[in-house]
Structure formats: C-alpha cells, structure tokens
Amino acid sequence: MAITVTVNGREQFLDVEPDTPLLWALRDTLGLTGTKFGCGISACGACTVHVNGRAVRSCTMPVSAAAGAAITTIEGLASEGTLHKVQQAWITHQVPQCGYCQSGMIMAVTALLGQRPNPSDEEIDAGITNICRCGTFVRVRRAIHALAAGEGRA
Ligand code: FES
Ligand code: FES
C-alpha cells in the first residue's frame, strides 16, 4: 500500500506495510540515515523527527499515522546551505561528543524552542527527555540558553 508523506518539503510515495515504523521508512526506504535507532521503544529520542512541526519519536509511530503529514528530518533542517540556528549553536558550544544521539536531540530542541522560546531549566528537563550516553546534558542546556538569549538571531 502506498502512503504519501511530505519529507523535507518533497512529496514521497512509500510502498511499505502500514505498520512499518516511520523510522524505518525514513532510513531504509528513503535513505535518510541521519535519524538514528537507539531503543525502539520510544524511550531514548535518538529517532526524533518533526511531524507537522511536533517532535515525534519515529521508532514507534506507524508510517500510516503519518500519511499526508509534513515530516522534517535532520537532513531538512538546514535551509539552502545555511545551518539552522540550533545546529550552529551545537557547533559553537561543542555540544556533541560521540554524536549518535544528537540529531534526535537537535530535532527535539528545535521543537521545544518553537513552543517555548525562552525555556527555564525545569522546562528544558521536562521537554528534552532524550538520552545521551555521553552525558552532554550540561552543554545542551547551555546552548539552549544561548539561543534563548538571542544567539543565532539574524
Ligand atoms: S529509537 Fe526511538 S526513542 Fe529510542
Ligand atoms: S553525544 Fe554520544 S550519545 Fe549523546
């Protein structure tokens, strides 16, 4: 069954089983391997993408639930060769260590800042529940506060 989704601004027809997790449709069918697999049970956030602007853990979302939706992955965050301000802040503040969790982390942070442009530490802790085995949480928080203070604003 073909399922139509828009991924990073391009309409895509996915010929996959409806219960295929969105993560695998993105990675295996479309080749968008920037979105990572960590746990497969919606616990770690490595697979976070945006579905209609909301952060979603794609490992447990059936692709059929995303039919007709606009999906953004880490590959679609930069615009015309310019990094998204969250990506730029990740470089400025040297957030990643091994990097494995960071595409999901960046997608989650981007969605959080879209809803709460100046989040408190408590709101960051509540909104960003992604797991980083390298323990980059302090730098994640620092970069979020720098963005909230205006870093990266044109
Ligand atoms: S792989 Fe989806 S939350 Fe861990
Ligand atoms: S940077 Fe290594 S798991 Fe997060």
Tab-separated table of N, CA and C and ligand atoms in Angstrom:
chain	number	residue	atom	x	y	z
A	1	MET	N	0.853	-1.195	0.000
A	1	MET	CA	0.000	0.000	0.000
A	1	MET	C	0.883	1.237	0.000
A	2	ALA	N	0.619	2.153	-0.908
A	2	ALA	CA	1.438	3.362	-0.995
A	2	ALA	C	0.902	4.421	-0.029
A	3	ILE	N	1.803	4.961	0.727
A	3	ILE	CA	1.447	6.012	1.682
A	3	ILE	C	2.180	7.280	1.259
A	4	THR	N	1.432	8.357	1.191
A	4	THR	CA	2.023	9.618	0.741
A	4	THR	C	2.375	10.481	1.950
A	5	VAL	N	3.606	10.938	1.986
A	5	VAL	CA	4.049	11.865	3.020
A	5	VAL	C	4.902	12.937	2.344
A	6	THR	N	5.055	14.034	3.017
A	6	THR	CA	5.983	15.057	2.530
A	6	THR	C	7.170	15.065	3.474
A	7	VAL	N	8.338	14.803	2.932
A	7	VAL	CA	9.535	14.726	3.765
A	7	VAL	C	10.516	15.800	3.308
A	8	ASN	N	10.831	16.672	4.232
A	8	ASN	CA	11.766	17.769	3.941
A	8	ASN	C	11.339	18.538	2.684
A	9	GLY	N	10.035	18.747	2.581
A	9	GLY	CA	9.490	19.556	1.505
A	9	GLY	C	9.211	18.825	0.210
A	10	ARG	N	9.540	17.525	0.160
A	10	ARG	CA	9.303	16.765	-1.080
A	10	ARG	C	8.265	15.689	-0.846
A	11	GLU	N	7.310	15.616	-1.739
A	11	GLU	CA	6.293	14.574	-1.615
A	11	GLU	C	6.918	13.216	-1.938
A	12	GLN	N	6.602	12.230	-1.099
A	12	GLN	CA	7.169	10.896	-1.275
A	12	GLN	C	6.053	9.863	-1.214
A	13	PHE	N	6.158	8.852	-2.053
A	13	PHE	CA	5.189	7.756	-2.045
A	13	PHE	C	5.912	6.528	-1.493
A	14	LEU	N	5.448	6.065	-0.337
A	14	LEU	CA	6.138	4.972	0.344
A	14	LEU	C	5.359	3.684	0.135
A	15	ASP	N	5.984	2.727	-0.522
A	15	ASP	CA	5.341	1.439	-0.761
A	15	ASP	C	5.792	0.482	0.344
A	16	VAL	N	5.209	0.648	1.505
A	16	VAL	CA	5.602	-0.145	2.680
A	16	VAL	C	4.350	-0.599	3.415
A	17	GLU	N	4.532	-1.575	4.296
A	17	GLU	CA	3.403	-2.005	5.125
A	17	GLU	C	2.988	-0.838	6.024
A	18	PRO	N	1.680	-0.677	6.243
A	18	PRO	CA	1.211	0.477	7.021
A	18	PRO	C	1.741	0.514	8.443
A	19	ASP	N	2.065	-0.669	8.995
A	19	ASP	CA	2.549	-0.666	10.378
A	19	ASP	C	4.070	-0.543	10.469
A	20	THR	N	4.715	-0.310	9.343
A	20	THR	CA	6.167	-0.070	9.375
A	20	THR	C	6.440	1.170	10.213
A	21	PRO	N	7.355	1.088	11.168
A	21	PRO	CA	7.682	2.312	11.908
A	21	PRO	C	8.213	3.405	10.976
A	22	LEU	N	7.776	4.609	11.225
A	22	LEU	CA	8.212	5.737	10.393
A	22	LEU	C	9.735	5.789	10.293
A	23	LEU	N	10.410	5.465	11.390
A	23	LEU	CA	11.881	5.478	11.388
A	23	LEU	C	12.455	4.655	10.246
A	24	TRP	N	11.913	3.446	10.058
A	24	TRP	CA	12.490	2.557	9.044
A	24	TRP	C	12.083	2.974	7.638
A	25	ALA	N	10.916	3.594	7.516
A	25	ALA	CA	10.539	4.137	6.203
A	25	ALA	C	11.509	5.259	5.823
A	26	LEU	N	11.860	6.075	6.803
A	26	LEU	CA	12.797	7.169	6.533
A	26	LEU	C	14.190	6.635	6.226
A	27	ARG	N	14.661	5.726	7.062
A	27	ARG	CA	16.036	5.242	6.912
A	27	ARG	C	16.187	4.271	5.737
A	28	ASP	N	15.331	3.244	5.710
A	28	ASP	CA	15.542	2.161	4.745
A	28	ASP	C	14.926	2.461	3.386
A	29	THR	N	13.756	3.071	3.386
A	29	THR	CA	13.080	3.311	2.111
A	29	THR	C	13.586	4.594	1.463
A	30	LEU	N	13.760	5.632	2.253
A	30	LEU	CA	14.180	6.920	1.686
A	30	LEU	C	15.676	7.173	1.833
A	31	GLY	N	16.365	6.358	2.612
A	31	GLY	CA	17.813	6.525	2.748
A	31	GLY	C	18.227	7.704	3.607
A	32	LEU	N	17.307	8.183	4.429
A	32	LEU	CA	17.633	9.326	5.295
A	32	LEU	C	18.162	8.786	6.624
A	33	THR	N	19.441	8.506	6.655
A	33	THR	CA	20.021	7.798	7.792
A	33	THR	C	20.502	8.731	8.907
A	34	GLY	N	20.219	10.012	8.783
A	34	GLY	CA	20.563	10.929	9.873
A	34	GLY	C	19.733	10.680	11.117
A	35	THR	N	18.547	10.141	10.939
A	35	THR	CA	17.681	9.800	12.069
A	35	THR	C	18.102	8.433	12.588
A	36	LYS	N	18.378	8.342	13.876
A	36	LYS	CA	19.028	7.152	14.425
A	36	LYS	C	18.078	6.236	15.176
A	37	PHE	N	18.474	4.980	15.241
A	37	PHE	CA	17.788	3.985	16.065
A	37	PHE	C	18.572	3.811	17.355
A	38	GLY	N	17.853	3.935	18.478
A	38	GLY	CA	18.523	3.688	19.748
A	38	GLY	C	17.884	2.561	20.520
A	39	CYS	N	16.588	2.696	20.788
A	39	CYS	CA	15.940	1.734	21.680
A	39	CYS	C	14.748	1.021	21.042
A	40	GLY	N	14.057	1.720	20.161
A	40	GLY	CA	12.890	1.126	19.509
A	40	GLY	C	11.636	1.101	20.362
A	41	ILE	N	11.690	1.704	21.537
A	41	ILE	CA	10.518	1.693	22.430
A	41	ILE	C	10.164	3.103	22.913
A	42	SER	N	10.523	4.087	22.135
A	42	SER	CA	10.129	5.466	22.446
A	42	SER	C	10.755	5.998	23.737
A	43	ALA	N	11.904	5.455	24.102
A	43	ALA	CA	12.499	5.842	25.385
A	43	ALA	C	13.684	6.788	25.250
A	44	CYS	N	14.432	6.743	24.145
A	44	CYS	CA	15.715	7.457	24.117
A	44	CYS	C	15.709	8.745	23.298
A	45	GLY	N	14.849	8.832	22.296
A	45	GLY	CA	14.758	10.052	21.495
A	45	GLY	C	15.724	10.131	20.328
A	46	ALA	N	16.550	9.112	20.115
A	46	ALA	CA	17.503	9.164	19.000
A	46	ALA	C	16.797	9.280	17.647
A	47	CYS	N	15.566	8.830	17.595
A	47	CYS	CA	14.807	8.771	16.334
A	47	CYS	C	13.883	9.960	16.138
A	48	THR	N	14.090	11.038	16.905
A	48	THR	CA	13.143	12.164	16.878
A	48	THR	C	13.146	12.881	15.532
A	49	VAL	N	11.963	13.065	14.986
A	49	VAL	CA	11.753	13.894	13.792
A	49	VAL	C	10.576	14.822	14.094
A	50	HIS	N	10.292	15.729	13.185
A	50	HIS	CA	9.108	16.576	13.332
A	50	HIS	C	8.014	16.052	12.408
A	51	VAL	N	6.828	15.904	12.959
A	51	VAL	CA	5.647	15.572	12.158
A	51	VAL	C	4.671	16.724	12.350
A	52	ASN	N	4.422	17.436	11.272
A	52	ASN	CA	3.604	18.660	11.334
A	52	ASN	C	4.093	19.585	12.450
A	53	GLY	N	5.415	19.712	12.544
A	53	GLY	CA	6.025	20.665	13.466
A	53	GLY	C	6.209	20.169	14.889
A	54	ARG	N	5.697	18.991	15.191
A	54	ARG	CA	5.822	18.461	16.554
A	54	ARG	C	6.920	17.397	16.605
A	55	ALA	N	7.663	17.389	17.694
A	55	ALA	CA	8.688	16.357	17.864
A	55	ALA	C	8.010	15.016	18.128
A	56	VAL	N	8.425	14.019	17.345
A	56	VAL	CA	7.814	12.689	17.432
A	56	VAL	C	8.926	11.655	17.443
A	57	ARG	N	8.743	10.612	18.231
A	57	ARG	CA	9.712	9.506	18.241
A	57	ARG	C	9.288	8.504	17.165
A	58	SER	N	10.038	8.496	16.095
A	58	SER	CA	9.595	7.818	14.880
A	58	SER	C	9.709	6.301	14.955
A	59	CYS	N	10.381	5.783	15.993
A	59	CYS	CA	10.535	4.324	16.073
A	59	CYS	C	9.241	3.622	16.433
A	60	THR	N	8.306	4.359	17.036
A	60	THR	CA	7.058	3.728	17.452
A	60	THR	C	5.846	4.316	16.738
A	61	MET	N	6.080	5.164	15.762
A	61	MET	CA	4.950	5.722	15.010
A	61	MET	C	4.787	4.937	13.714
A	62	PRO	N	3.648	4.272	13.522
A	62	PRO	CA	3.461	3.584	12.251
A	62	PRO	C	3.402	4.598	11.112
A	63	VAL	N	3.975	4.241	10.002
A	63	VAL	CA	4.024	5.196	8.900
A	63	VAL	C	2.624	5.594	8.460
A	64	SER	N	1.664	4.699	8.651
A	64	SER	CA	0.285	5.023	8.264
A	64	SER	C	-0.247	6.211	9.076
A	65	ALA	N	0.248	6.384	10.308
A	65	ALA	CA	-0.208	7.502	11.138
A	65	ALA	C	0.351	8.831	10.641
A	66	ALA	N	1.355	8.754	9.773
A	66	ALA	CA	1.962	9.974	9.237
A	66	ALA	C	1.455	10.287	7.827
A	67	ALA	N	0.505	9.507	7.336
A	67	ALA	CA	0.010	9.729	5.967
A	67	ALA	C	-0.486	11.157	5.821
A	68	GLY	N	-0.023	11.811	4.775
A	68	GLY	CA	-0.452	13.179	4.494
A	68	GLY	C	0.269	14.233	5.304
A	69	ALA	N	1.121	13.809	6.215
A	69	ALA	CA	1.786	14.764	7.105
A	69	ALA	C	3.041	15.350	6.463
A	70	ALA	N	3.473	16.479	7.033
A	70	ALA	CA	4.746	17.082	6.650
A	70	ALA	C	5.784	16.685	7.695
A	71	ILE	N	6.807	15.993	7.230
A	71	ILE	CA	7.833	15.463	8.122
A	71	ILE	C	9.143	16.207	7.849
A	72	THR	N	9.807	16.556	8.919
A	72	THR	CA	11.150	17.128	8.773
A	72	THR	C	12.123	16.247	9.523
A	73	THR	N	13.202	15.887	8.851
A	73	THR	CA	14.276	15.139	9.495
A	73	THR	C	15.489	16.063	9.635
A	74	ILE	N	16.518	15.559	10.287
A	74	ILE	CA	17.720	16.365	10.469
A	74	ILE	C	18.291	16.826	9.117
A	75	GLU	N	18.081	16.029	8.079
A	75	GLU	CA	18.601	16.403	6.752
A	75	GLU	C	17.890	17.628	6.188
A	76	GLY	N	16.679	17.904	6.703
A	76	GLY	CA	15.890	19.007	6.168
A	76	GLY	C	15.914	20.251	7.025
A	77	LEU	N	16.737	20.253	8.055
A	77	LEU	CA	16.716	21.381	8.991
A	77	LEU	C	17.462	22.598	8.436
A	78	ALA	N	18.587	22.377	7.803
A	78	ALA	CA	19.315	23.491	7.191
A	78	ALA	C	18.514	23.997	5.993
A	79	SER	N	18.677	25.266	5.703
A	79	SER	CA	17.922	25.854	4.599
A	79	SER	C	18.878	26.464	3.593
A	80	GLU	N	18.844	25.953	2.380
A	80	GLU	CA	19.670	26.474	1.279
A	80	GLU	C	21.131	26.633	1.700
A	81	GLY	N	21.644	25.601	2.338
A	81	GLY	CA	23.058	25.612	2.684
A	81	GLY	C	23.396	26.337	3.969
A	82	THR	N	22.392	26.927	4.619
A	82	THR	CA	22.649	27.621	5.884
A	82	THR	C	22.128	26.770	7.024
A	83	LEU	N	22.997	26.486	7.977
A	83	LEU	CA	22.577	25.670	9.111
A	83	LEU	C	21.467	26.350	9.881
A	84	HIS	N	20.580	25.544	10.434
A	84	HIS	CA	19.580	26.058	11.374
A	84	HIS	C	20.325	26.600	12.590
A	85	LYS	N	19.751	27.605	13.243
A	85	LYS	CA	20.459	28.239	14.374
A	85	LYS	C	20.755	27.237	15.496
A	86	VAL	N	19.923	26.208	15.642
A	86	VAL	CA	20.221	25.192	16.667
A	86	VAL	C	21.443	24.377	16.245
A	87	GLN	N	21.537	24.033	14.982
A	87	GLN	CA	22.733	23.311	14.507
A	87	GLN	C	23.986	24.162	14.717
A	88	GLN	N	23.869	25.459	14.389
A	88	GLN	CA	25.025	26.340	14.545
A	88	GLN	C	25.431	26.438	16.013
A	89	ALA	N	24.440	26.534	16.900
A	89	ALA	CA	24.739	26.614	18.336
A	89	ALA	C	25.411	25.336	18.819
A	90	TRP	N	25.031	24.210	18.223
A	90	TRP	CA	25.659	22.934	18.620
A	90	TRP	C	27.153	22.949	18.291
A	91	ILE	N	27.503	23.634	17.198
A	91	ILE	CA	28.927	23.753	16.844
A	91	ILE	C	29.605	24.763	17.770
A	92	THR	N	28.970	25.911	17.920
A	92	THR	CA	29.558	26.977	18.749
A	92	THR	C	29.847	26.481	20.162
A	93	HIS	N	28.903	25.724	20.717
A	93	HIS	CA	29.036	25.272	22.110
A	93	HIS	C	29.599	23.856	22.216
A	94	GLN	N	30.018	23.317	21.059
A	94	GLN	CA	30.661	21.985	21.043
A	94	GLN	C	29.835	20.973	21.848
A	95	VAL	N	28.547	20.908	21.520
A	95	VAL	CA	27.644	20.056	22.285
A	95	VAL	C	27.934	18.566	22.101
A	96	PRO	N	28.071	18.061	20.870
A	96	PRO	CA	28.164	16.605	20.708
A	96	PRO	C	29.469	16.026	21.241
A	97	GLN	N	29.362	14.794	21.673
A	97	GLN	CA	30.582	14.035	21.977
A	97	GLN	C	30.693	12.952	20.909
A	98	CYS	N	30.109	11.770	21.114
A	98	CYS	CA	30.149	10.788	20.016
A	98	CYS	C	29.212	11.187	18.890
A	99	GLY	N	28.137	11.913	19.228
A	99	GLY	CA	27.227	12.426	18.218
A	99	GLY	C	26.003	11.576	17.939
A	100	TYR	N	26.004	10.349	18.420
A	100	TYR	CA	24.940	9.425	17.997
A	100	TYR	C	23.549	9.933	18.336
A	101	CYS	N	23.388	10.502	19.502
A	101	CYS	CA	22.051	10.945	19.927
A	101	CYS	C	21.678	12.315	19.394
A	102	GLN	N	22.649	13.006	18.763
A	102	GLN	CA	22.489	14.452	18.598
A	102	GLN	C	21.529	14.882	17.497
A	103	SER	N	21.311	14.064	16.487
A	103	SER	CA	20.310	14.505	15.505
A	103	SER	C	18.938	14.519	16.163
A	104	GLY	N	18.653	13.488	16.962
A	104	GLY	CA	17.380	13.481	17.679
A	104	GLY	C	17.307	14.596	18.697
A	105	MET	N	18.429	14.864	19.355
A	105	MET	CA	18.481	15.939	20.355
A	105	MET	C	18.181	17.281	19.682
A	106	ILE	N	18.820	17.537	18.563
A	106	ILE	CA	18.624	18.805	17.849
A	106	ILE	C	17.167	18.950	17.402
A	107	MET	N	16.569	17.881	16.910
A	107	MET	CA	15.167	17.962	16.474
A	107	MET	C	14.256	18.248	17.669
A	108	ALA	N	14.547	17.627	18.801
A	108	ALA	CA	13.728	17.858	19.994
A	108	ALA	C	13.885	19.306	20.480
A	109	VAL	N	15.120	19.792	20.484
A	109	VAL	CA	15.368	21.165	20.955
A	109	VAL	C	14.724	22.179	20.009
A	110	THR	N	14.815	21.940	18.725
A	110	THR	CA	14.208	22.853	17.761
A	110	THR	C	12.700	22.963	18.000
A	111	ALA	N	12.064	21.816	18.245
A	111	ALA	CA	10.618	21.828	18.504
A	111	ALA	C	10.319	22.539	19.824
A	112	LEU	N	11.132	22.283	20.843
A	112	LEU	CA	10.906	22.941	22.139
A	112	LEU	C	10.989	24.450	22.002
A	113	LEU	N	12.029	24.936	21.318
A	113	LEU	CA	12.200	26.389	21.184
A	113	LEU	C	11.094	27.005	20.334
A	114	GLY	N	10.505	26.207	19.447
A	114	GLY	CA	9.367	26.699	18.677
A	114	GLY	C	8.157	26.954	19.568
A	115	GLN	N	8.045	26.164	20.618
A	115	GLN	CA	6.913	26.326	21.541
A	115	GLN	C	7.260	27.251	22.696
A	116	ARG	N	8.503	27.154	23.162
A	116	ARG	CA	8.937	27.942	24.321
A	116	ARG	C	10.281	28.589	23.974
A	117	PRO	N	10.238	29.828	23.487
A	117	PRO	CA	11.480	30.466	23.023
A	117	PRO	C	12.493	30.725	24.131
A	118	ASN	N	12.037	30.779	25.381
A	118	ASN	CA	12.967	31.056	26.487
A	118	ASN	C	12.690	30.091	27.645
A	119	PRO	N	12.993	28.820	27.467
A	119	PRO	CA	12.611	27.838	28.479
A	119	PRO	C	13.491	27.915	29.726
A	120	SER	N	12.862	27.655	30.868
A	120	SER	CA	13.609	27.548	32.121
A	120	SER	C	14.322	26.188	32.147
A	121	ASP	N	15.218	26.020	33.127
A	121	ASP	CA	15.882	24.713	33.265
A	121	ASP	C	14.849	23.611	33.478
A	122	GLU	N	13.816	23.905	34.248
A	122	GLU	CA	12.780	22.894	34.500
A	122	GLU	C	12.041	22.548	33.214
A	123	GLU	N	11.772	23.563	32.393
A	123	GLU	CA	11.082	23.299	31.120
A	123	GLU	C	11.981	22.531	30.161
A	124	ILE	N	13.276	22.807	30.217
A	124	ILE	CA	14.208	22.036	29.380
A	124	ILE	C	14.212	20.577	29.832
A	125	ASP	N	14.300	20.377	31.132
A	125	ASP	CA	14.323	18.997	31.639
A	125	ASP	C	13.033	18.254	31.291
A	126	ALA	N	11.897	18.972	31.372
A	126	ALA	CA	10.617	18.336	31.077
A	126	ALA	C	10.440	18.105	29.579
A	127	GLY	N	10.965	19.028	28.780
A	127	GLY	CA	10.724	18.956	27.337
A	127	GLY	C	11.732	18.133	26.573
A	128	ILE	N	12.956	18.057	27.107
A	128	ILE	CA	14.019	17.315	26.411
A	128	ILE	C	14.355	16.092	27.253
A	129	THR	N	13.706	15.000	26.948
A	129	THR	CA	13.929	13.766	27.707
A	129	THR	C	14.787	12.785	26.920
A	130	ASN	N	15.424	13.272	25.870
A	130	ASN	CA	16.324	12.429	25.082
A	130	ASN	C	17.479	11.951	25.955
A	131	ILE	N	17.921	10.743	25.695
A	131	ILE	CA	19.020	10.171	26.466
A	131	ILE	C	20.326	10.339	25.686
A	132	CYS	N	21.338	10.843	26.371
A	132	CYS	CA	22.673	10.949	25.783
A	132	CYS	C	23.617	10.150	26.658
A	133	ARG	N	24.126	9.076	26.107
A	133	ARG	CA	25.008	8.217	26.911
A	133	ARG	C	26.347	8.879	27.182
A	134	CYS	N	26.690	9.895	26.386
A	134	CYS	CA	27.932	10.619	26.633
A	134	CYS	C	27.750	11.706	27.690
A	135	GLY	N	26.518	11.965	28.086
A	135	GLY	CA	26.279	12.936	29.160
A	135	GLY	C	26.488	14.374	28.753
A	136	THR	N	25.980	14.752	27.581
A	136	THR	CA	26.185	16.121	27.112
A	136	THR	C	25.123	17.097	27.619
A	137	PHE	N	24.362	16.696	28.606
A	137	PHE	CA	23.197	17.480	29.025
A	137	PHE	C	23.542	18.918	29.439
A	138	VAL	N	24.688	19.097	30.080
A	138	VAL	CA	25.065	20.450	30.520
A	138	VAL	C	25.288	21.347	29.308
A	139	ARG	N	25.941	20.806	28.280
A	139	ARG	CA	26.199	21.630	27.086
A	139	ARG	C	24.911	21.841	26.291
A	140	VAL	N	24.030	20.853	26.285
A	140	VAL	CA	22.723	21.034	25.628
A	140	VAL	C	22.004	22.208	26.268
A	141	ARG	N	21.968	22.206	27.578
A	141	ARG	CA	21.266	23.268	28.304
A	141	ARG	C	21.921	24.624	28.031
A	142	ARG	N	23.263	24.645	28.043
A	142	ARG	CA	23.980	25.903	27.795
A	142	ARG	C	23.640	26.449	26.403
A	143	ALA	N	23.617	25.586	25.419
A	143	ALA	CA	23.316	26.029	24.049
A	143	ALA	C	21.880	26.515	23.937
A	144	ILE	N	20.961	25.861	24.620
A	144	ILE	CA	19.559	26.306	24.579
A	144	ILE	C	19.447	27.697	25.187
A	145	HIS	N	20.094	27.924	26.315
A	145	HIS	CA	20.008	29.246	26.946
A	145	HIS	C	20.655	30.325	26.066
A	146	ALA	N	21.733	29.969	25.381
A	146	ALA	CA	22.369	30.943	24.485
A	146	ALA	C	21.424	31.296	23.331
A	147	LEU	N	20.746	30.298	22.814
A	147	LEU	CA	19.777	30.555	21.746
A	147	LEU	C	18.635	31.423	22.251
A	148	ALA	N	18.170	31.120	23.451
A	148	ALA	CA	17.064	31.897	24.029
A	148	ALA	C	17.490	33.347	24.257
A	149	ALA	N	18.782	33.545	24.516
A	149	ALA	CA	19.291	34.897	24.755
A	149	ALA	C	19.542	35.654	23.447
A	150	GLY	N	19.311	34.979	22.337
A	150	GLY	CA	19.413	35.695	21.071
A	150	GLY	C	20.516	35.224	20.152
A	151	GLU	N	21.338	34.277	20.581
A	151	GLU	CA	22.397	33.779	19.717
A	151	GLU	C	21.790	33.180	18.458
A	152	GLY	N	22.351	33.528	17.332
A	152	GLY	CA	21.895	32.957	16.070
A	152	GLY	C	20.735	33.713	15.454
A	153	ARG	N	20.252	34.744	16.159
A	153	ARG	CA	19.148	35.529	15.588
A	153	ARG	C	19.685	36.450	14.520
A	154	ALA	N	19.006	36.496	13.393
A	154	ALA	CA	19.501	37.320	12.283
A	154	ALA	C	19.284	38.792	12.584
B	1	FES	S1	14.916	4.744	18.984
B	1	FES	FE1	13.070	5.817	19.153
B	1	FES	S2	13.035	6.566	21.165
B	1	FES	FE2	14.800	5.315	21.088
B	2	FES	S1	26.819	12.539	22.199
B	2	FES	FE1	27.181	10.421	22.458
B	2	FES	S2	25.269	9.614	22.998
B	2	FES	FE2	24.967	11.733	23.007
